[in-house]
Every structure is written in structure tokens, then in C-alpha cells.
Amino acid sequence: MSQEPKKVDRRKFIYAGLGAVALIAIGAAAYIAMNPPVVTVTKPTTSVVTTTVPTTSVVTTTVPTTSVVTTTVSTTTPPTEKKLTVWARSAFVAANNDWIKKMCLEWAQKTGIKVEVSLIPTGELTPKLIAAIEAGTPPDVCIHGYIPATLAEQGLLVTLDDVINELGKDDIYPFKLREATVNGKIYCFPDHFELYYLLARKDLADAKGVKLPPTSLDELYEAAKALTDKDKGVWGFGYPLGKGNDADGETTFLWAWYCLGGKIMTSKSSAGVVIKNDKAFLDAVAYTRKFWEEGLTPPDSDGWTDASNNINFIDGRIAMTQNPPSIYYSLMTGKPDMAAKTVIMPSPISTMDGGDESCYIFAKSKYVDEAKDLIVYLFKDKEEYRKGFCENGNYYSLPVFKSAMETVSQQWQKGQAGLKAWLVNPKDVVEAVRWEPSRLVQPLNECVGIWEDLFWAFEIAGFMQRAVVGKEDPEKVREDFHNKVVQLAQKRYG
Amino acid sequence: MKLNKIADWLYVLPVLAVITIIFIIPLGYTFWISFQEKALGSGAKFIGLTNYYTILNSKIFYVIISNTLIYSFSAVFIKALIGLGVALLLNRKFPGRGVLRAFSIIPWAAPAFAVAFFFILLYDLKGLFNRILTYIGLPALRYLGPELAMPSVIFVNVWKGWPFFFLGFLSGLQAIPQEIYESAEIDGASRFKKLVYITLPNLKTVFFTVCLLSLMWTMGDFTTIYLLTGGGPLDRTLTIPVASYFKAFASGASIPQAASLLILVLPIYLILIYLVMKYAYGRT
């Protein structure tokens, strides 16, 4: 015989729920009671701070600059061990990750401060940071991180002018300093150049008599036309037109837009958004449409994801594309025969710098000075940085220091491996860089946080797709794009 | 007697506490935050129904709902058909049945990101699928282009998810007493009649439970679409989880708007949960 389960009436159920909540509250109160709150004392002067903790111990902290000294006020708890939490974007190049870990470890050994380094995959870093910020537990330092402009605009970062001065402000390319400056103050250290250069198959170009490098948008278009050979399954230019987690497409579109004189914002306000009157947007759409409609880019480019133009180039299906150095790095390490047929060139007009990844320190950090010291330690020895971070990664990353770049230039002149494919001296390319796609908005030429939001949500790619692949009226797309930027600007800047 | 009642509640309290912590508090917070405006890392400001108004007034919301329903219902329907067919087949006795049963579970066990990457390669213009098409003289297809993106992501979801149906249906089939089939055979019932009058009615509970559970999971599927298309091209595959992710973690990091979007679609999930409970346990 089966028994009916006993029914619980609603009132009792509610009482039980309240009981559970009460238990949780008691538990939480007990937890707080057993863990005394941390008291933070701000010391505005250079000094040696000695804090006496009653009855048990004495904590002595040397403070070299304006700083925050943290002491746990308790009669029984021992002094807290200093620990820096470092989140680093896991770079495409293993050598970069190894170098970051090695340098952090060295610093930890030298200072006696514990460092916890977490390498986080590219796609996960920003969501993790946002979640941690909302939870009130961001790391102390982020190396190679994204969206510093957004974070700085929300008051979440500390200024790094002193760090930049210590690293030698005059030795850092002014363009990189511009990428680091938000509302007139430096909030981050962009740690490398990651150029969106033009890659081409020299063997195919020679066979078709195409002159490299192309020096104008028209020359690039003509080169793409000449190199397209659909019978052989080769398309002239891989233009990423997808929206699948892919910044390559919107960077290429932005590059074309800027080349044609694109204007997005003239001031950091909703009134400063000028997209709706910008003819260059329509020209950039028309230019991009030529590649799509004339079949100069593979017919599946509208569904490409981040890896697609890499795969297509490596598999020999596209003769040219614009991309960060990952393609050439893959060729060197996995397909050296193809690497020998590939050349790297500046893009016409100016090459985009995709190296927006930056080091920054969260204002919530208890150890701001120590964090600053770590960043200085990482990059102070410029030769170590050039060799360990840049050269060991086959120059996937190019140095941000002029002095280090001088060495790279000399190595290029000597035909050093890793730089052989460059048709033009990398130093000259770096010095001619005018644009960065994710936060340096033109013609304002300043970091704009809302642009980072749009860029990393791939919304620029979305508008490009509507106008190019969806064949929507470009003027309507331009208006929608304008309204979107105005809406975001209104909310953040007024 | 009274002491017994207190003891009963004491046994229940840990479960209630866990439910409160992992379910009620986050849901309550989501509901609360959906009425706020909140910049990243700063305090919240009450703005009433503005977030809901903004979402309901955007065309994209209806595109997202429609995409989600098309994606989920199509995928579940196909998975159910395949799962049922394979379960019926592998419920028979034949040599190698065990190996085939084990082999069938592989897609379900594979990590979602690996499956997505695998299909990126298969869907490539020169990938295996197009090679087969061109080999038999047909034109290559743009699987992730605007016209085929939705069927392509549905196919991946089906490929990965059908073994769940197979397992559910197989266990359901094995629970049907053999005597019923034997009686039907004595009465001269055909195979088709046995399927229609014995198998399917006896599978009803399992069928609805498996379908509804899968429907909820498919509606919440993020990895497949995010990695294959990112919701594009032209928002053709933008579903609720991908759109909420972009709202929360990318475009302006508007967690309140992402919360509003989730609250707006909550009734769909509640109805599904109600139906699962009804069919699985026979009561509401």
C-alpha cells in the first residue's frame, strides 16, 4: 500500500523559510563577529609608518610615497601577509605569458610580497573583471587587460603618471601615451604594439605582377582584384565581415573609414557625436561592399569568426589580409614554407595599432604602491622586456619604448629571423601609426570609454554587416549608428 | 508529537537554507537590479520600469525572442525524433548493441566549446561538408552566412544533444513490461500498432519530461551560438543567453538591462518548469 506524502500547509512553509533566513543571518553575524573589519589609514606623506598593535605584535611598514597603510586592528590576529592579486590576459604567444609569470615571481622573491598571478583567456578576462568589480573584489593589478578607458571613466583605476615617469616618459612613444590617457590623466600602461599590418603572399603577387606594398585604398583594391583567382580557390583580400567574437572585421572597417577621413566624435559629449553627417562612413561602406559584392573576399566572410582569416590565410585561400601578428606567428611556428612566401607591410595610409592591452591598478587595491612597483619592475629593464616579451615571441609584440625599438630596427636591418618578412622597417611602421580602433576615437584622438563598450560588444561589426552584407540603406545604418553612440554618450558624458 | 514536528522542520531547514542562498537571493537580486540604473562599480539608482520600457520598445527584443523560440523548438523536435528512433533501434537485441549504445553517448559527453570549434572547421568553405557537396557536383554552401546560420547552429545543437533523448527514451522503453508486448502479439498486433498503442503511450511521461528539460537547456544554450556566430550574422542567431551576455558584459556593461531581459523571459521558463513538474510527477 502506498502512503500519500504528508502535506505541509502554507503558513508552516513560510515560517520554515523565515527560520532559514534567520539562521543565515545569525551565521553571517557570527562570521563577521569572528573576523574583525580591516581599518584603512591613509598616510599622505613619505614616511616610515610604525603601527603598534596592542599586546601581541608590532607591524612596521616602509612607505616610500603617498600611500595607504593597512593594519588589522585586533589584539589576537597576527599581521596580514601582503598579497597582490594579478590578473593577466593570456596572450596568444606562450613566451609573453611565461615572461609575465617569470617577472612577477622575481619581483615577489625580491620584495617578499606574495603575488598570485592568474592567466585568463582573452574572451573571459573582461566579463570576469566586470563580475569582480560588481562583486567588489577586483584584482589589484591587471596586466594586458582591456577596457581601461571605461574603467578609468568610472573612477575604478588609479592614475599612473608616476609609473610612466619612472619608466621614462620621453622614451615611450607618444601614441601609446595617448592610448593611456583618459580625461588628461594617465591611467594605464599599454605594454606593446600589436599592429594590424597587411600580410600578403609574395609568390602570388610576383606571379600576377602586383606591386607591394599598396600605398592607397585604390591600390589595395586593385591588388585584391589582381590576386583573386577563384578557379584556384584564391581570393585577393580576406575582409572579415562576420560578427562572431571577431574584432578583425570592425578594425578593418574602421581603418578604411579613417583612411577616408572618418569622423566619430569631436568632443566627449553626446553633442560631439558627428557620425550622422560623416560622408566617409558612406564611402567606407561603398569601399567594403566592393570587396564583398565583387567576390574579392571569400563568400563565407560574412560568417567569419576571430580565427577565420587566420585559417584562410594559412590554408592559402586568401592572398592578403589585415591582422595582428598571429597569422605570421602561426606560419613561422607551424608552416615555415608558407612563412617564407609571406610578407608583412604597413597598411595603406596608416597601420592600425591593435595593442590596446594595458596594465592598470584598481583603486580598490590595498597595495597601490606595491602594485605600481610591480609594473615598474616589469618594464623598467627595457632590454629584458624587449628580449623576453617581444623578441622571444618572434616580435608578435613590438616594444613601446623608442630605445628598444631602435634595437629592433637594427635587427631588421641585419635580417634577423622573425623580422625577415617585414618589407618596411618596423620602427618606421610604428612611428607612422595614427589610429587605434577600440578606444582612441577620431578626430578627437582621445580615449573614449563608450567606444570600448561598442567595440568589444562587436556592435561596430554589426552596423558594418547591416550596411555591407544586409545591403541596408547606408544612410539609415549611419543614422542608427549615430543614435546608438549619442545614446551611450548622453548616459555617460551628458 | 510536537517534538516530532520540530524535528521534521529541522531536517528540512538545511535544504531551505541552500535554496534561499543559491536560488531565492540571486533571483530576488536580479529582480531588484532590473529596476535600477547602475554604472560599472558604482551604486544603484532606482529608475522604475525604464529598463523594461527600453527593452520592450526595441525591435531587437522581438528578434531575440523569435530566434530563441525557433532555435529551441526546432532543435528539441529534431532531437526527440532522432533520440526516439535510435532508442527503438538500440532497444532490440543484436550483437554489438552495447558498443553502439556507448558510442551514441559521445556527442553528449563532448565539451560544448570543442564541438563548436569542430563545426567551425566542418562548416568552412573548404571544410568537409563543402568538400562532399563539391565532390558530388553541388555548389559549396555558406553555412554560417545569414540564410543558413540558424539551421547550422540548430544542427550543432542537435548533434550534441540527441543522446540525452536517446538515453531517456531507452530507459523508458526498458521500463515497459515485456508481457504487454507478448499479449499484443498473441492478439495479432502489428509492429506499428504495438508502437502506437503500447510504446508511445508508455513513454509519454518520459517523453514530456525529456523534451521539456531539453527545451529549457536549449533555450539557455550559450556556447554553441556564441562561438559559432556570436549572434550574427545580422542578428539572425541572436538568442536570449547571447543577448543577455552582451548586455551584461560588453555593451556598456548594463547589468540592470540584462537583468530586465532575463526577468521578461522568466514566464517562458516558469511555464516550462510547471509543465515538467506536471508531467514528471503528475501534479502541479
Tab-separated table of C-alpha atoms in Angstrom, chain A residues 84-90 100 104 116-118 120 124-126 128-130 133 138-148 151 157 160 187-191 356-363 365 371-372 374-375 378-379:
chain	number	residue	atom	x	y	z
A	84	LEU	CA	49.000	41.129	-4.727
A	85	THR	CA	46.356	39.566	-6.917
A	86	VAL	CA	47.362	39.897	-10.546
A	87	TRP	CA	45.136	39.020	-13.459
A	88	ALA	CA	46.814	38.807	-16.809
A	89	ARG	CA	45.273	38.258	-20.193
A	90	SER	CA	46.630	35.025	-21.516
A	100	ILE	CA	54.963	37.817	-17.231
A	104	CYS	CA	56.142	38.582	-11.275
A	116	GLU	CA	49.103	35.466	-7.200
A	117	VAL	CA	49.125	35.568	-10.998
A	118	SER	CA	46.127	34.239	-12.913
A	120	ILE	CA	42.854	34.393	-18.069
A	124	GLU	CA	36.915	35.689	-20.433
A	125	LEU	CA	39.001	38.497	-18.994
A	126	THR	CA	36.571	41.398	-19.415
A	128	LYS	CA	35.460	38.282	-15.196
A	129	LEU	CA	36.677	41.787	-14.442
A	130	ILE	CA	33.164	43.210	-14.693
A	133	ILE	CA	34.096	44.808	-9.932
A	138	PRO	CA	38.647	43.248	-8.435
A	139	PRO	CA	42.283	42.162	-8.577
A	140	ASP	CA	44.993	44.595	-7.513
A	141	VAL	CA	46.656	44.668	-10.915
A	142	CYS	CA	45.573	43.736	-14.392
A	143	ILE	CA	48.289	43.063	-16.934
A	144	HIS	CA	47.463	43.051	-20.613
A	145	GLY	CA	43.865	43.954	-19.776
A	146	TYR	CA	41.089	45.517	-21.804
A	147	ILE	CA	38.679	48.463	-21.398
A	148	PRO	CA	40.910	50.735	-19.285
A	151	LEU	CA	37.245	51.626	-16.037
A	157	LEU	CA	41.577	52.909	-11.596
A	160	LEU	CA	49.842	56.006	-13.269
A	187	TYR	CA	45.565	55.500	-16.104
A	188	CYS	CA	47.341	52.584	-17.708
A	189	PHE	CA	50.485	51.383	-19.380
A	190	PRO	CA	49.780	49.916	-22.837
A	191	ASP	CA	52.516	47.315	-22.887
A	356	ASP	CA	45.184	48.196	-26.595
A	357	GLU	CA	46.003	45.670	-23.877
A	358	SER	CA	47.298	47.576	-20.889
A	359	CYS	CA	48.492	47.291	-17.321
A	360	TYR	CA	46.417	49.075	-14.707
A	361	ILE	CA	45.774	49.136	-10.989
A	362	PHE	CA	42.378	49.123	-9.351
A	363	ALA	CA	41.604	51.917	-6.932
A	365	SER	CA	43.661	47.764	-4.133
A	371	ALA	CA	51.313	47.318	-7.440
A	372	LYS	CA	52.985	50.330	-9.028
A	374	LEU	CA	55.474	45.671	-9.753
A	375	ILE	CA	54.561	47.415	-13.019
A	378	LEU	CA	58.140	44.510	-15.218
A	379	PHE	CA	59.124	47.187	-17.721
